[in-house]
Short mmCIF file of C-alpha atoms in Angstrom, two decimals:
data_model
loop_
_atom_site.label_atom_id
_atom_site.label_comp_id
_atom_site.label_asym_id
_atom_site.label_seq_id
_atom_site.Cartn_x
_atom_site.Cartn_y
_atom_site.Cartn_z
CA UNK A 22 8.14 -3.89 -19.67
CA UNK A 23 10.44 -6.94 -21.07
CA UNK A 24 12.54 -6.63 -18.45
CA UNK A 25 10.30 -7.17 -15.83
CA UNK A 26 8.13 -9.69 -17.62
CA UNK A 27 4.96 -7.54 -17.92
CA UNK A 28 2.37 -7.14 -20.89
CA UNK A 29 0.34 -4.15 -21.18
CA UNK A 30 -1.69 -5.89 -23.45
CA UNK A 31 -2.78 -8.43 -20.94
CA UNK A 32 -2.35 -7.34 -17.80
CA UNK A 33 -4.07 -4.17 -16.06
CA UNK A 34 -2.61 -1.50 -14.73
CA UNK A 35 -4.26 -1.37 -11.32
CA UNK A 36 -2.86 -5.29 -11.15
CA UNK A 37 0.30 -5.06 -11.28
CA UNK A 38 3.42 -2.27 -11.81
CA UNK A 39 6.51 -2.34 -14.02
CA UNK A 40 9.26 -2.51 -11.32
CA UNK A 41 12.04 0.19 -11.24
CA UNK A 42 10.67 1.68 -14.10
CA UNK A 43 9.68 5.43 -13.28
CA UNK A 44 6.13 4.11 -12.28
CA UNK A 45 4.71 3.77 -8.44
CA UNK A 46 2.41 0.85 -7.39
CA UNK A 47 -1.10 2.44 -7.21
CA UNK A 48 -4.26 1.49 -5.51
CA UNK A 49 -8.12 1.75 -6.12
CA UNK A 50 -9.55 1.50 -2.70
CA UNK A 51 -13.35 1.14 -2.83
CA UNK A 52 -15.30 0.96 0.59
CA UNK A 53 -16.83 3.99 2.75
CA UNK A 54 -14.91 5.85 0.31
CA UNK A 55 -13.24 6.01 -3.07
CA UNK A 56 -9.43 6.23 -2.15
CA UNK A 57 -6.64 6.39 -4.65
CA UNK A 58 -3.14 5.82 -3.39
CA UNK A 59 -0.69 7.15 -4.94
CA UNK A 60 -1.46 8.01 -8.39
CA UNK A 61 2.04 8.34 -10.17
CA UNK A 62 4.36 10.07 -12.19
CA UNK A 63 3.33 12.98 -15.08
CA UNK A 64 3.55 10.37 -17.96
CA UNK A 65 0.68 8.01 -16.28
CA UNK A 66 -1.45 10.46 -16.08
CA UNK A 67 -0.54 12.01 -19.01
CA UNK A 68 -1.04 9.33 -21.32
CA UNK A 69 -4.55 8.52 -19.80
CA UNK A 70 -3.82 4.94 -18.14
CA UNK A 71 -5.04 5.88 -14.43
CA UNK A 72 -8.44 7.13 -16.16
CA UNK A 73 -8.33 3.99 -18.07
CA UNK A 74 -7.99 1.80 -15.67
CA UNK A 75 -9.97 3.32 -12.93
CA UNK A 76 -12.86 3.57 -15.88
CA UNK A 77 -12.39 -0.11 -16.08
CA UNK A 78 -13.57 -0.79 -12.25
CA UNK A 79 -16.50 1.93 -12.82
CA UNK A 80 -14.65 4.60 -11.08
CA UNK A 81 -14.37 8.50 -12.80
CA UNK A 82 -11.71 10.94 -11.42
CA UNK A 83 -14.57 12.89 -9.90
CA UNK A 84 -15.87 10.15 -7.83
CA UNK A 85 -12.65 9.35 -6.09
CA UNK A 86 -12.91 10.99 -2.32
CA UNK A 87 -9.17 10.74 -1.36
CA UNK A 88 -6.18 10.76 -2.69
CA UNK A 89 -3.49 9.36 -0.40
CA UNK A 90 -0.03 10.09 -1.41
CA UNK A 91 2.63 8.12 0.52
CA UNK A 92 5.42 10.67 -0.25
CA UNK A 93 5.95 13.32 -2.34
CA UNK A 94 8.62 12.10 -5.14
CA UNK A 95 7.20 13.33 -8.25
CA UNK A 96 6.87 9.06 -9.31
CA UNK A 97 4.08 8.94 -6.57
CA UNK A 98 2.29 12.07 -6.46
CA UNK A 99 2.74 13.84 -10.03
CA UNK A 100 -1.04 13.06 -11.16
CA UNK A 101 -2.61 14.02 -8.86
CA UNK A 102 -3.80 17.18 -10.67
CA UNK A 103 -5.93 14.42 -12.29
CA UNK A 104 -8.18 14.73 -9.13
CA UNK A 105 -8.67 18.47 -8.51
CA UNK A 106 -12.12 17.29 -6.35
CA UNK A 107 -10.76 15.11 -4.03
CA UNK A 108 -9.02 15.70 -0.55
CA UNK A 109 -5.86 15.52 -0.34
CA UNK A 110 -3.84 13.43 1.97
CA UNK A 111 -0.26 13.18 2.80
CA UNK A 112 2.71 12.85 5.65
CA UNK A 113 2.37 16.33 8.01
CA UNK A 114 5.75 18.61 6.36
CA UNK A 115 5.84 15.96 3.17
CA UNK A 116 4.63 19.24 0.82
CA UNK A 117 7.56 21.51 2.48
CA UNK A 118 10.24 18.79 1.64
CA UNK A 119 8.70 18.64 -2.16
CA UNK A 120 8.81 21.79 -2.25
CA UNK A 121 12.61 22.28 -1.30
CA UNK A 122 13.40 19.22 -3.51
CA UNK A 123 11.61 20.24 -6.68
CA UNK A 124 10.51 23.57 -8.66
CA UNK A 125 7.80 25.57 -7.02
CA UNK A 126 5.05 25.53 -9.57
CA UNK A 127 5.45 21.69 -9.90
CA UNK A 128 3.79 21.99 -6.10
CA UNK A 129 1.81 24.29 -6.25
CA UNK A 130 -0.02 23.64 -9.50
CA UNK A 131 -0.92 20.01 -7.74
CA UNK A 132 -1.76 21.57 -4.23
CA UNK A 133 -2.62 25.51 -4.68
CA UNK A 134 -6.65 24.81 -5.30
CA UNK A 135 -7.00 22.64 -2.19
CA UNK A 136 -5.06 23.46 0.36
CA UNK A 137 -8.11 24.23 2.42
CA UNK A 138 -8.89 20.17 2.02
CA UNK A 139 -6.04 18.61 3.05
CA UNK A 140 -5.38 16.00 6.07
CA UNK A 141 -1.97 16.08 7.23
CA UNK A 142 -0.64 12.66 8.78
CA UNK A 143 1.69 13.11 12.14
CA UNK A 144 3.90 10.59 14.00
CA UNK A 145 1.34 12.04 17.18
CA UNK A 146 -1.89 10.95 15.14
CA UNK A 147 -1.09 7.23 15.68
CA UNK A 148 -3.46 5.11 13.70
CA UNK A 149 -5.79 7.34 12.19
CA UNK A 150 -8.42 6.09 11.03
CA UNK A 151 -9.77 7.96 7.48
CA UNK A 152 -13.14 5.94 7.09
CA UNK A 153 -14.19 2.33 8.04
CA UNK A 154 -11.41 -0.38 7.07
CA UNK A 155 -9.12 2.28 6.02
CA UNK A 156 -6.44 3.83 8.37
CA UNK A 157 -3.18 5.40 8.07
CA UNK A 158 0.44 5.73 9.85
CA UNK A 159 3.63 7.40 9.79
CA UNK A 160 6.48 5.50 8.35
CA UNK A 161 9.35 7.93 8.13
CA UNK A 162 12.47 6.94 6.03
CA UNK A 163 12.71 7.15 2.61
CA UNK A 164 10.92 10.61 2.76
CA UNK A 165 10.79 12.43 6.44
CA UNK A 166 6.84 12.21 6.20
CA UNK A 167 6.14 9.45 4.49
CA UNK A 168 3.03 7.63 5.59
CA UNK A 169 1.70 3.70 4.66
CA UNK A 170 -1.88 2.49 5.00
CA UNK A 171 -3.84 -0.24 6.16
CA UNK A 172 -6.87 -1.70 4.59
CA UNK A 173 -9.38 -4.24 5.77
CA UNK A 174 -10.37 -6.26 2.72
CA UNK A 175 -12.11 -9.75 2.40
CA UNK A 176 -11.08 -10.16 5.85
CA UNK A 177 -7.42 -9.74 5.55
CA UNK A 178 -5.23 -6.78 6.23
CA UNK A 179 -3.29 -5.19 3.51
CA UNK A 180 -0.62 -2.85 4.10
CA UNK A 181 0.27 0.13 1.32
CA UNK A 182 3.98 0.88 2.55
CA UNK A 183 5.24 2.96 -0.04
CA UNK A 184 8.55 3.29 -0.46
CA UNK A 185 9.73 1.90 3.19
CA UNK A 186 10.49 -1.14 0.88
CA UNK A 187 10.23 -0.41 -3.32
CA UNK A 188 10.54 -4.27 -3.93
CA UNK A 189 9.47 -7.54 -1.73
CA UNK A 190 13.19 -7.99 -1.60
CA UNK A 191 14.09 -5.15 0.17
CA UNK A 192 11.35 -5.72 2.97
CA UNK A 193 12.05 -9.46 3.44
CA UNK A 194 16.44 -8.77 3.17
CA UNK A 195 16.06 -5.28 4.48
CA UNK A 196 19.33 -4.51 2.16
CA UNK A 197 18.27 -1.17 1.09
CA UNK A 198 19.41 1.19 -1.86
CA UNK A 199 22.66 2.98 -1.46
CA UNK A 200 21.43 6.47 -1.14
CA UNK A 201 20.03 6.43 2.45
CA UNK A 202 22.03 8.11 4.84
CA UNK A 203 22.45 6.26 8.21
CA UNK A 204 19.59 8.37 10.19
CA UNK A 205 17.13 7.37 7.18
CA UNK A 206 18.37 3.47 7.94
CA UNK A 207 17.44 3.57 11.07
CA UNK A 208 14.06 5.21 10.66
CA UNK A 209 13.46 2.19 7.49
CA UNK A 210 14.45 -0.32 9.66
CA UNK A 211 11.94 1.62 12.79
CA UNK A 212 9.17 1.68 9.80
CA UNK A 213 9.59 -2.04 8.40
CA UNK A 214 9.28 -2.90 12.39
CA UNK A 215 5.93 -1.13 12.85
CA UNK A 216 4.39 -2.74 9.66
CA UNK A 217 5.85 -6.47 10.78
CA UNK A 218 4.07 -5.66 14.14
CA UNK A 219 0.70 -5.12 12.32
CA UNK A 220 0.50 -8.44 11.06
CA UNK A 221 -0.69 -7.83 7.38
CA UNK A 222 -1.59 -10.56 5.33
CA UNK A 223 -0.91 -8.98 2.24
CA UNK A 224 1.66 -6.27 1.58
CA UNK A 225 1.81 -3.39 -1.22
CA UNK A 226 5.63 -2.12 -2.02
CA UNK A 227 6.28 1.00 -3.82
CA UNK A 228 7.35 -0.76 -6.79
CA UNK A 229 6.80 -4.37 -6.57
CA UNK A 230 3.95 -6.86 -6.62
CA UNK A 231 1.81 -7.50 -3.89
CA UNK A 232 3.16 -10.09 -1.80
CA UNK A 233 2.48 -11.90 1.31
CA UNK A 234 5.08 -11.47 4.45
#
């Protein structure tokens, strides 16, 4: 929190995130439907700060509709138990890759009660539309599912990219973290392109501030 200049105490949680620290950017979308992206790791939910803060906008865990997880790394996805009501939905193959990558039960204990109300996201579906002003896209790369969204808000567009850039650094330089292999590259740089083609006016990285391209 010192390092990156952020104070708990003043700042909500829902406004801002805490940089490379293990903790995702997540999203309260309220329209048609009650959408949270990306609800973070164990210790967010653990400690009660996503049902503070959604509390805080008038929202309770059992009035959220969706939650939209833009991969499956445990720093995105690991509360979502937090919402045992809601659908589900996620990249098409994104659980299978979680599942290979982490311990079985840390899946299935999230996913096991709903997997009758889940909505898988293809490359096929295109823009798909979940309700009015929301719609989402696949953007593989940093996951091989990994899907972004895009929201239309006080007339502007705002895209939630996820982890196809974790800082507004990495989307404006496209200089990207050491681990990718050259076929995940490739499908970044393919990703970056598609969002840069939609036109947003506001952009949500996976662990940066909202910024505008």
């Amino acid at each position: 929190e010192n390092m990156m200049g952020v104070d708990p105490k003043q700042q909500e949680m829902l406004g801002i995130n805490l940089g490379f620290l293990p903790i995702s950017s997540t999203t309260l979308i309220q329209g048609e439907k009650t959408i949270v992206v990306d609800p973070g790791n164990f210790h967010v939910g653990f400690y009660g700060l996503i049902e503070d803060s959604l509390e805080q906008k008038g929202v309770a865990p059992e009035d959220v509709d969706i939650v939209l997880i833009t991969h499956s790394h445990f720093d995105h996805m690991a509360s979502t138990h937090l919402f045992p009501e809601s659908k589900l939905v996620i990249g098409e193959g994104e659980l299978e890759f979680a599942r290979d990558l982490y311990w079985p039960e840390f899946i299935d204990a999230i996913t096991t009660d709903r997997l009758a109300d889940v909505e898988y996201v293809s490359e096929e579906d295109g823009m798909k539309e979940l309700c009015e002003g929301v719609s989402v896209f696949s953007t593989p790369g940093h996951t091989p599912a990994s899907i972004s969204a895009l929201v239309e808000t006080d007339g502007e567009d705002v895209a939630l990219i996820g982890d196809v850039a974790m800082t507004e650094d990495e989307f404006r330089t496209r200089e990207l973290s050491h681990w990718y292999t050259d076929e995940q590259v490739v499908q970044i740089y393919e990703s970056m392109d598609e969002i840069e083609e939609l036109d947003p006016d506001l952009i949500v990285p996976g662990h940066d501030n909202t910024f505008r391209p």
